DNA sequence: CGGTATCCGTACTGATACTG
DNA sequence: CAGTATCAGTACGGATACCG
């Protein structure tokens, strides 16, 4: 269980899996990946690409998200260094969220993945249909 | 509620969000994205990039996954057209799983995302550390 | 406005046992 | 070997109420 002292500078996920680590439970990447691929993480990252926005802006834009999950997901992303939070000390409170450069990089990749699925949806749905028709 | 009859040929996730759809709940993409980004979906897609493998091979390689979730996740990915399943009619049963061309494309993108996180982990951890030191 | 704390239902997860 | 069925624990997610 002393994976932490392994000498190699790892690298790819496939590498880790080949070592039998599976991208080990202990690995912080698992945590980050979880935040990013969480139900609202994906949507929030994409939403933030529009630029700096307030808490309520995001709540409206993402639509369907509860305050709890919005706050929590933003905190995860902030802790991971993907989101910057600026609270203006006024009443009523004014808080702005934006992507950090690191977050912008990530958001692009996430959006690319989501867009790929959008784009390939016809093929995906066709696969489903063909299976139902007896091809499975 | 009649989003389905909207004329435009949609496109990007950001587009959908801008329309207030958020990548609507009704949208099948949500379902697919859920399968792909699920706890085991990511790992399985990457694992399958090594080539055709049997059920038990995958179980061993992914390590930590239960038979139930392995079967279920494989079924999701198969239904979405990302995974091909071939059952040889012998005893004991011999079933092989592999990526379809579509699945291979997807797996590449997923792995790229995971690898990016692996690669940027130092920056991410640094972000966490700096926040704990009072920068937050 | 921008959160936090609490309660609660659900849905995902895993261990076990069983079947073909 | 490759699943399926069942059951129980957990963790996620949402609604509500309350605080700064």
Short mmCIF file of C-alpha atoms (C1' of nucleotides) in Angstrom, two decimals, chain B residues 34 39-40 64 66-69 93, chain C residues 11-18 20:
data_model
loop_
_atom_site.label_atom_id
_atom_site.label_comp_id
_atom_site.label_asym_id
_atom_site.label_seq_id
_atom_site.Cartn_x
_atom_site.Cartn_y
_atom_site.Cartn_z
CA UNK B 34 -23.71 9.59 -17.87
CA UNK B 39 -17.37 5.63 -12.19
CA UNK B 40 -16.46 2.55 -14.21
CA UNK B 64 -12.19 -3.18 -7.58
CA UNK B 66 -17.90 -5.86 -8.91
CA UNK B 67 -19.33 -8.35 -11.36
CA UNK B 68 -22.57 -6.51 -11.24
CA UNK B 69 -21.17 -3.15 -12.20
CA UNK B 93 -18.88 -19.79 -21.75
"C1'" DA C 11 -30.32 5.62 -6.92
"C1'" DC C 12 -26.04 3.81 -7.34
"C1'" DT C 13 -22.89 0.12 -5.38
"C1'" DG C 14 -21.17 -3.99 -3.73
"C1'" DA C 15 -21.40 -8.72 -1.44
"C1'" DT C 16 -23.62 -12.81 -1.71
"C1'" DA C 17 -26.04 -16.50 -3.65
"C1'" DC C 18 -27.70 -18.73 -7.56
"C1'" DG C 20 -26.86 -21.70 -17.51
#
